[in-house]
C-alpha atoms as a printed R data frame, in Angstrom:
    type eleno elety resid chain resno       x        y       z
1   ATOM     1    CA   UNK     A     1 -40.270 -158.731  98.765
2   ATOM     2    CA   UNK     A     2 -37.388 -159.360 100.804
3   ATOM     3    CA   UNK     A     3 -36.534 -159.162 104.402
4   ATOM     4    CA   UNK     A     4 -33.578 -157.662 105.802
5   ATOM     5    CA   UNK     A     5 -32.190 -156.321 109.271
6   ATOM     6    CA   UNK     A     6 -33.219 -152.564 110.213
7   ATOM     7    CA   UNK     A     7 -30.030 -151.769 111.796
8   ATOM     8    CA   UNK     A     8 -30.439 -148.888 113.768
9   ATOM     9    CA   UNK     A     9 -33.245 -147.457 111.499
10  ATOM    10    CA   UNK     A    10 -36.428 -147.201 112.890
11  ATOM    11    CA   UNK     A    11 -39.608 -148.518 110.555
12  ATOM    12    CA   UNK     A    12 -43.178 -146.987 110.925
13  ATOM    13    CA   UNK     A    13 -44.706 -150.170 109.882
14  ATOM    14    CA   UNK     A    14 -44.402 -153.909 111.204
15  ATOM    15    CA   UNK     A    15 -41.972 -155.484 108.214
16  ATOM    16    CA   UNK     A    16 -44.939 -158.414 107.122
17  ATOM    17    CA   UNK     A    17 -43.142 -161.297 107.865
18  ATOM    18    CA   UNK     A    18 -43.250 -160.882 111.468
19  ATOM    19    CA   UNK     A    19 -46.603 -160.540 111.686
20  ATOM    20    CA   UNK     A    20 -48.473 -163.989 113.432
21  ATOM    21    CA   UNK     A    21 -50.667 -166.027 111.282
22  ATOM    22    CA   UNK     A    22 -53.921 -166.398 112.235
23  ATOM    23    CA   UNK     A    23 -53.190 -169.383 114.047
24  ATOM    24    CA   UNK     A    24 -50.950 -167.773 115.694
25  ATOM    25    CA   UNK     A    25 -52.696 -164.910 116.423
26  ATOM    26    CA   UNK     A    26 -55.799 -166.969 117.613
27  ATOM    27    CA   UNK     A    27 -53.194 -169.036 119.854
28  ATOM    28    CA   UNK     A    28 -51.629 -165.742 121.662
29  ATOM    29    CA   UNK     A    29 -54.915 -164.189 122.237
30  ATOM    30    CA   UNK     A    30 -56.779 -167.530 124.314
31  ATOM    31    CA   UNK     A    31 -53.428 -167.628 125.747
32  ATOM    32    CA   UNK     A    32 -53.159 -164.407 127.228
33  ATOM    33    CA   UNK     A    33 -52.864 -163.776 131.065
34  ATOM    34    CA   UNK     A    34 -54.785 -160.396 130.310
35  ATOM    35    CA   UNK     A    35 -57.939 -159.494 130.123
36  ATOM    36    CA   UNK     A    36 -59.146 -159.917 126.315
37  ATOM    37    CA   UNK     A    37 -61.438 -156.779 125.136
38  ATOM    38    CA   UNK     A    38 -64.866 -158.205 124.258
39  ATOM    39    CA   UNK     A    39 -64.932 -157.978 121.058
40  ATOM    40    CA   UNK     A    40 -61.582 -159.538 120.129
41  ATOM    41    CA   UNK     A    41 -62.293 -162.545 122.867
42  ATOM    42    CA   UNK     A    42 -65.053 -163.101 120.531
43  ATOM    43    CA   UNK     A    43 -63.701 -162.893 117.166
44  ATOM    44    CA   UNK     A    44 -61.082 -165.502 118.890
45  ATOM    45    CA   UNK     A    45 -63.480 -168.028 119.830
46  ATOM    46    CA   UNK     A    46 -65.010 -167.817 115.955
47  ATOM    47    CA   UNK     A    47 -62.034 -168.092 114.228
48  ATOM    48    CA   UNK     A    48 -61.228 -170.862 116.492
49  ATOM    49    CA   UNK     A    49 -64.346 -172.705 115.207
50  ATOM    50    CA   UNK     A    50 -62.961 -171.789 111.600
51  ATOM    51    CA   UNK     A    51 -65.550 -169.472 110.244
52  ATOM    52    CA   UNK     A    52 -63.399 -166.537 108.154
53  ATOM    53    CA   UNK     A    53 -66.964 -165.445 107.289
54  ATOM    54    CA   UNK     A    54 -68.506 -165.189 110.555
55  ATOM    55    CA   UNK     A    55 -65.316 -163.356 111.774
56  ATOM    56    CA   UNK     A    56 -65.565 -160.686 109.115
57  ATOM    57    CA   UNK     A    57 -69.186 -160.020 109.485
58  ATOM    58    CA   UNK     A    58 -68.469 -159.510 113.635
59  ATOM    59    CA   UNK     A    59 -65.964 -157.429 113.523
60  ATOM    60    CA   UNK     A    60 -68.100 -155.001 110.553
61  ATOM    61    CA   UNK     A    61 -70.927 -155.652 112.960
62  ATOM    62    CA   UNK     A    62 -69.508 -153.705 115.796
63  ATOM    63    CA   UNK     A    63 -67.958 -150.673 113.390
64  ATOM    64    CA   UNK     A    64 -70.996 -148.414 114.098
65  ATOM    65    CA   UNK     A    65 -70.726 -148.964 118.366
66  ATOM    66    CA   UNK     A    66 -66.460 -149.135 118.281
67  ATOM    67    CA   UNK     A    67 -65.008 -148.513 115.436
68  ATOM    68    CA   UNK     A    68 -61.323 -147.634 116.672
69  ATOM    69    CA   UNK     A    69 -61.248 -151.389 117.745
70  ATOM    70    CA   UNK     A    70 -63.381 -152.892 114.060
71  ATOM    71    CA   UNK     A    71 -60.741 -150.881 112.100
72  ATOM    72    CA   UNK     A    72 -58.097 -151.933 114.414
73  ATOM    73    CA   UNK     A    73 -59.063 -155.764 114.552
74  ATOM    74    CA   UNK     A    74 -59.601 -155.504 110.466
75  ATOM    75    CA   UNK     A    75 -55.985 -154.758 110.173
76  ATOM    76    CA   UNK     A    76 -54.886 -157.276 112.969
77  ATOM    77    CA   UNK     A    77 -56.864 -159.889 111.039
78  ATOM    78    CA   UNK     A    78 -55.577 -158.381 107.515
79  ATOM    79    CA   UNK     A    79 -52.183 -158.823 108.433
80  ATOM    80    CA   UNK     A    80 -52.970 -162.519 109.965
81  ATOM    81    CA   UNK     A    81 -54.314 -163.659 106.562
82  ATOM    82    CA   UNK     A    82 -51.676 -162.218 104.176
83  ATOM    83    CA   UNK     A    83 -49.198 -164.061 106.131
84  ATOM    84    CA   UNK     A    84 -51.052 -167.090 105.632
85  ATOM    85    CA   UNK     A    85 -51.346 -166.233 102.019
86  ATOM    86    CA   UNK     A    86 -55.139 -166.201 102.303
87  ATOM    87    CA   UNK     A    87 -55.417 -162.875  99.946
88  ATOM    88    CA   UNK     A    88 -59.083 -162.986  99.261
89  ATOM    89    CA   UNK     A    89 -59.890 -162.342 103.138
90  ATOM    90    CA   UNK     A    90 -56.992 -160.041 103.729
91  ATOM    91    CA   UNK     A    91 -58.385 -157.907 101.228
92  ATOM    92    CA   UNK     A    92 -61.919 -158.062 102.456
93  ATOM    93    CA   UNK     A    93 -60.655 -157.058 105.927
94  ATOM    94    CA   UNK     A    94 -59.029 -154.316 104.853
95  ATOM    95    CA   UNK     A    95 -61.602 -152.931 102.225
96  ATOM    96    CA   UNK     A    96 -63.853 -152.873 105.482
97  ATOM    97    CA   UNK     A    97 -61.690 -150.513 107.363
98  ATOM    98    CA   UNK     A    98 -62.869 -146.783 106.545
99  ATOM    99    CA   UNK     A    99 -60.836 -144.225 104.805
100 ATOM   100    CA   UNK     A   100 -60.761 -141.759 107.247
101 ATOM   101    CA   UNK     A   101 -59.478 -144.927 109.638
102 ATOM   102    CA   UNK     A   102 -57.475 -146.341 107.237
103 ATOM   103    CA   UNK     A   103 -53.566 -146.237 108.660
104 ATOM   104    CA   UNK     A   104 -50.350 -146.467 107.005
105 ATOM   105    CA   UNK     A   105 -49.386 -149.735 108.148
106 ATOM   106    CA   UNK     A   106 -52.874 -150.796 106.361
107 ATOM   107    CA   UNK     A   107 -51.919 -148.940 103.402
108 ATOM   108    CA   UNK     A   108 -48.091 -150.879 103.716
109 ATOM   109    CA   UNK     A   109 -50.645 -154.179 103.757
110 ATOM   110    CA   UNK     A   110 -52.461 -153.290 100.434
111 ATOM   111    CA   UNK     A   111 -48.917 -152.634  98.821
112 ATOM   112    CA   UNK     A   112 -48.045 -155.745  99.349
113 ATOM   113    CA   UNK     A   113 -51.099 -157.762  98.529
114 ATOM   114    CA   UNK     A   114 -51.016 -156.240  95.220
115 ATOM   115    CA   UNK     A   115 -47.349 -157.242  94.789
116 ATOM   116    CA   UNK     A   116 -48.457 -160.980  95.717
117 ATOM   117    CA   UNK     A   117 -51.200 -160.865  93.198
118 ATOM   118    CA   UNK     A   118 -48.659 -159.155  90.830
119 ATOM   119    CA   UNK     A   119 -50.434 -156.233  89.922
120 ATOM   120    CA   UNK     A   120 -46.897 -154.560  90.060
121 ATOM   121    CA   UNK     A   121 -48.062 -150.850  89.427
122 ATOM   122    CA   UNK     A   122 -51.072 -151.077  91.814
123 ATOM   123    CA   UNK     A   123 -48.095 -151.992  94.252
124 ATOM   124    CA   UNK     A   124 -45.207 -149.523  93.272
125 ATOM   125    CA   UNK     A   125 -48.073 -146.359  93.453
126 ATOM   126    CA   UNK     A   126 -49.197 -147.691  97.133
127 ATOM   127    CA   UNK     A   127 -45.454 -147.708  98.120
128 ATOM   128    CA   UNK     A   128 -44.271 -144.157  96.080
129 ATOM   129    CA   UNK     A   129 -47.341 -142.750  97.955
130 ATOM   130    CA   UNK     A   130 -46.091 -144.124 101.227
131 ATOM   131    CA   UNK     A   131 -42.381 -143.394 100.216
132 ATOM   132    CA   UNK     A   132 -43.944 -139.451  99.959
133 ATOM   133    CA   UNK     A   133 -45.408 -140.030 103.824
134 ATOM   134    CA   UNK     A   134 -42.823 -141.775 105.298
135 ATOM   135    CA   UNK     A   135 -39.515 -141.064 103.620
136 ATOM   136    CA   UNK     A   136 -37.286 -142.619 106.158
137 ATOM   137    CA   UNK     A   137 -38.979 -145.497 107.010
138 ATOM   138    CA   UNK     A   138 -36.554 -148.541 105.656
139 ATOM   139    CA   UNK     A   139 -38.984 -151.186 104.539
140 ATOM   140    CA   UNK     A   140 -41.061 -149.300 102.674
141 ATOM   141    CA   UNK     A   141 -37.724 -147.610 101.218
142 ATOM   142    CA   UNK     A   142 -36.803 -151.543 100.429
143 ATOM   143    CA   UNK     A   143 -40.145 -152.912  99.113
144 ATOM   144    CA   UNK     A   144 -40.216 -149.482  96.448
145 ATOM   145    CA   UNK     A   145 -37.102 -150.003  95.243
146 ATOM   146    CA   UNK     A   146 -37.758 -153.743  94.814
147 ATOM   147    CA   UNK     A   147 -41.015 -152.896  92.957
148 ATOM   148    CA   UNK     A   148 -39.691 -149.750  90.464
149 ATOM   149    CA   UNK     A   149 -36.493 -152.556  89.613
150 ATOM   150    CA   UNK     A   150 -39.186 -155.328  88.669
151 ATOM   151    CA   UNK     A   151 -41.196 -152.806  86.680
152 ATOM   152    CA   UNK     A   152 -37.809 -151.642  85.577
153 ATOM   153    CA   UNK     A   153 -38.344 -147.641  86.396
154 ATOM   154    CA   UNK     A   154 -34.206 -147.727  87.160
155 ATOM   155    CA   UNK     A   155 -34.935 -144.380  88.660
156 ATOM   156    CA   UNK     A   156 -37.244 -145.037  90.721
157 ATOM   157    CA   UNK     A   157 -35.502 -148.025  92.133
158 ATOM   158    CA   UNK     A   158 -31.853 -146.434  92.233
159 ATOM   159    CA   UNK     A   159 -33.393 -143.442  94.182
160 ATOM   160    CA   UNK     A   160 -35.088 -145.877  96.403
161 ATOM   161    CA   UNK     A   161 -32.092 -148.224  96.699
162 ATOM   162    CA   UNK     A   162 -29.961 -144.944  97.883
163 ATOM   163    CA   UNK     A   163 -32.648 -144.246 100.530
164 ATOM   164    CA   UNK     A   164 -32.435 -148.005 101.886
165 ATOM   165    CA   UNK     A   165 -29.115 -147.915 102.108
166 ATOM   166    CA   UNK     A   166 -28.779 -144.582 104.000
167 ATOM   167    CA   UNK     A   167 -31.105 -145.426 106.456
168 ATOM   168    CA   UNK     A   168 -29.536 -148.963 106.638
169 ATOM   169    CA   UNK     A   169 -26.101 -149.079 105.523
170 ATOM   170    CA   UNK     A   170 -25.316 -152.305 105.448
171 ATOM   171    CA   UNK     A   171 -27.943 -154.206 103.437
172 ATOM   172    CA   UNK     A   172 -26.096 -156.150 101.238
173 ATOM   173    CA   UNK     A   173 -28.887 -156.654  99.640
174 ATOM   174    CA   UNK     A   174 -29.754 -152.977  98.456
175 ATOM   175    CA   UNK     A   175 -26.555 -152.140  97.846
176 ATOM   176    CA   UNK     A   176 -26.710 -155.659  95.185
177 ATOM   177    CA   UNK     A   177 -30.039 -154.106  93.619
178 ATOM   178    CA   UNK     A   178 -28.294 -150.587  93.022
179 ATOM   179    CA   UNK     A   179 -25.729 -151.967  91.260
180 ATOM   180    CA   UNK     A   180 -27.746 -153.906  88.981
181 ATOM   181    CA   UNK     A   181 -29.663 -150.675  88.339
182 ATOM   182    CA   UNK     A   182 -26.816 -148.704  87.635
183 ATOM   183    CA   UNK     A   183 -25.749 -151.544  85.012
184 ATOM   184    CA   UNK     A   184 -29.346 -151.009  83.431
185 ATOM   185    CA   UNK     A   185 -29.151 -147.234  83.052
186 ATOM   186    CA   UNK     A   186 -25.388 -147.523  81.637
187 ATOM   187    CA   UNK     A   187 -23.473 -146.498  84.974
188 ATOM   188    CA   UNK     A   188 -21.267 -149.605  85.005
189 ATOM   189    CA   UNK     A   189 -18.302 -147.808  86.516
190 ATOM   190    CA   UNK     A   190 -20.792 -146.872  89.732
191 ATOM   191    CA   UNK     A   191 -21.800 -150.314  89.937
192 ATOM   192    CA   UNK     A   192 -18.177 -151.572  90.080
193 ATOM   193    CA   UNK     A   193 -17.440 -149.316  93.020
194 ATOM   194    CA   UNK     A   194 -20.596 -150.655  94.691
195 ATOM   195    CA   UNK     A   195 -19.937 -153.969  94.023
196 ATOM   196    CA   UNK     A   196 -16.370 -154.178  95.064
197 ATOM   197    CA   UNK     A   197 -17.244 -152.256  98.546
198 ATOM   198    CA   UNK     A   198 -19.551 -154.930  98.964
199 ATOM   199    CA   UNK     A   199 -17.777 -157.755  97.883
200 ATOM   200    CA   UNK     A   200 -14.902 -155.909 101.089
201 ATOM   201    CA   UNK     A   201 -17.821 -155.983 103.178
202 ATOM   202    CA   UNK     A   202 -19.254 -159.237 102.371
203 ATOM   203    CA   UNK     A   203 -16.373 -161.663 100.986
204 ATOM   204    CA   UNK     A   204 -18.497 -164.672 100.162
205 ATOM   205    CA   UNK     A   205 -21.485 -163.044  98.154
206 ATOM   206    CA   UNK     A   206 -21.097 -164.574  95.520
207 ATOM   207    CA   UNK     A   207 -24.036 -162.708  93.682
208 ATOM   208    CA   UNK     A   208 -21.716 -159.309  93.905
209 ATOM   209    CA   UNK     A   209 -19.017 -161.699  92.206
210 ATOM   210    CA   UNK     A   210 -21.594 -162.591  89.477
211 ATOM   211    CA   UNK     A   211 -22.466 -158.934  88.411
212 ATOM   212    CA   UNK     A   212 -18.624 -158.147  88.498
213 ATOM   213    CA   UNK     A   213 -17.994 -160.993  85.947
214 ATOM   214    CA   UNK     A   214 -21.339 -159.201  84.016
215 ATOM   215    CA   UNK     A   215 -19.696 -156.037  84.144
216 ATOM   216    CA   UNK     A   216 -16.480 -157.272  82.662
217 ATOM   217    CA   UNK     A   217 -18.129 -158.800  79.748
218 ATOM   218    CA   UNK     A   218 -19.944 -155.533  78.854
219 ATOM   219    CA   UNK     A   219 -16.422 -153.988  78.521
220 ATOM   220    CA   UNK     A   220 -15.564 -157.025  76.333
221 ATOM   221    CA   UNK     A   221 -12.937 -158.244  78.970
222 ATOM   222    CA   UNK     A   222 -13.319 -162.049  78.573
223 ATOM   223    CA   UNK     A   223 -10.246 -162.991  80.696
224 ATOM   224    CA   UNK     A   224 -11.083 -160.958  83.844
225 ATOM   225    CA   UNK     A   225 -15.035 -161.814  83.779
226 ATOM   226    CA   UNK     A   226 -13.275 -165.726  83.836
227 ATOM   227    CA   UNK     A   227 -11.940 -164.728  86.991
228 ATOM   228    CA   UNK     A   228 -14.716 -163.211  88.666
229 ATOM   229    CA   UNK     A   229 -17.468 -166.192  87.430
230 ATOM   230    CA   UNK     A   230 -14.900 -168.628  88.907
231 ATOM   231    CA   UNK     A   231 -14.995 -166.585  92.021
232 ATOM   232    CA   UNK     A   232 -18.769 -166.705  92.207
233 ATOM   233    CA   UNK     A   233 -18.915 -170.275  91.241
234 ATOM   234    CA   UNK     A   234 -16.005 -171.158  94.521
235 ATOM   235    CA   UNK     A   235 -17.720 -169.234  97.234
């Protein structure tokens, strides 16, 4: 999934890849000039010993005496691992956080773990259900649309594109993604306009230059699709 500024859009969930590695995360936490809770100093000092196991079976440990901070430090720690690409323990942390606890950041977590292991439609229903919770929230408006283009539901992924690009209006990159949709569904003279707006906004993309030289071969212009493949090819 890709990464791309907010603007002035304001996400419910923590975009993935700025969340710390465990590492990381392990680092910050001995580091800190505050007082660490107890339970967290602890899961620090195993992880710094390297034992994912003993770290998951702590924090479950401690779910029946605090489990606001065991769901909270499962999705800390969930988070830690997918950005470390370690999905097998990201999963188990979050499987361990209840239901009734689970959050929608958690749920934004399990979308994207399923994406990773490419169980597409696992993915694209976690994100249309979050879409449904949080429809203005711009990364999950981004990772659906990515998701409905890959499992080519054009719908889905124009709709979501249009959302993305409302909330953040210049992301070059939507705005790239719904005009290869509208190519797929047959809307080639919508894609031009989006593509040549975005080519004004963004002279050297040369990926907008590509789909205009596409689009130009679809109407069996040979001699202009020249032009705009040796524009994509110079920038």
């Amino acid at each position: 999934m890709l990464a791309a500024g907010l603007g002035s859009a304001v996400a419910a969930v923590r975009d993935v890849g700025t969340l710390p590695r465990v590492a990381q995360w392990v680092a910050a936490s001995a580091a800190s000039s505050e007082p660490q809770p107890q339970h967290e100093s602890r899961v620090t000092a195993i992880l710094q010993q390297g034992d994912d196991a003993a770290a998951l079976r702590y924090v479950r440990s401690i779910a029946a005496r605090q489990p606001a901070q065991a769901a909270a430090l499962h999705e800390t720690l969930a988070g830690a691992y997918l950005q470390d690409r370690r999905l097998f323990w990201s999963t188990q942390h979050l499987d361990s956080i209840p239901a009734a606890r689970g959050t929608d950041q958690a749920r934004y977590l399990a979308a994207h773990i399923a994406a990773r292991q490419r169980r597409l439609s696992d993915a694209a229903a976690s994100l249309d259900a979050l879409a449904r919770r949080l429809p203005d929230d711009p990364l999950v408006a981004r990772d659906q649309a990515q998701i409905a283009a890959l499992l080519g539901r054009h719908d889905a992924a124009a709709a979501a594109s249009e959302r993305r690009l409302r909330l953040v209006p210049a992301d070059g990159h939507a705005a790239l993604l719904l005009a290869r949709t509208r190519m797929q569904q047959g809307r080639e003279g919508d894609a031009e306009q989006l593509l040549v707006a975005l080519l004004a906004r963004e002279p050297r993309n040369g990926h907008a230059a590509m789909q205009l030289g596409l689009i130009q071969l679809a109407r069996r212009e040979p001699g202009n699709a020249r032009d705009w493949f040796a524009k994509a090819r110079s920038i």
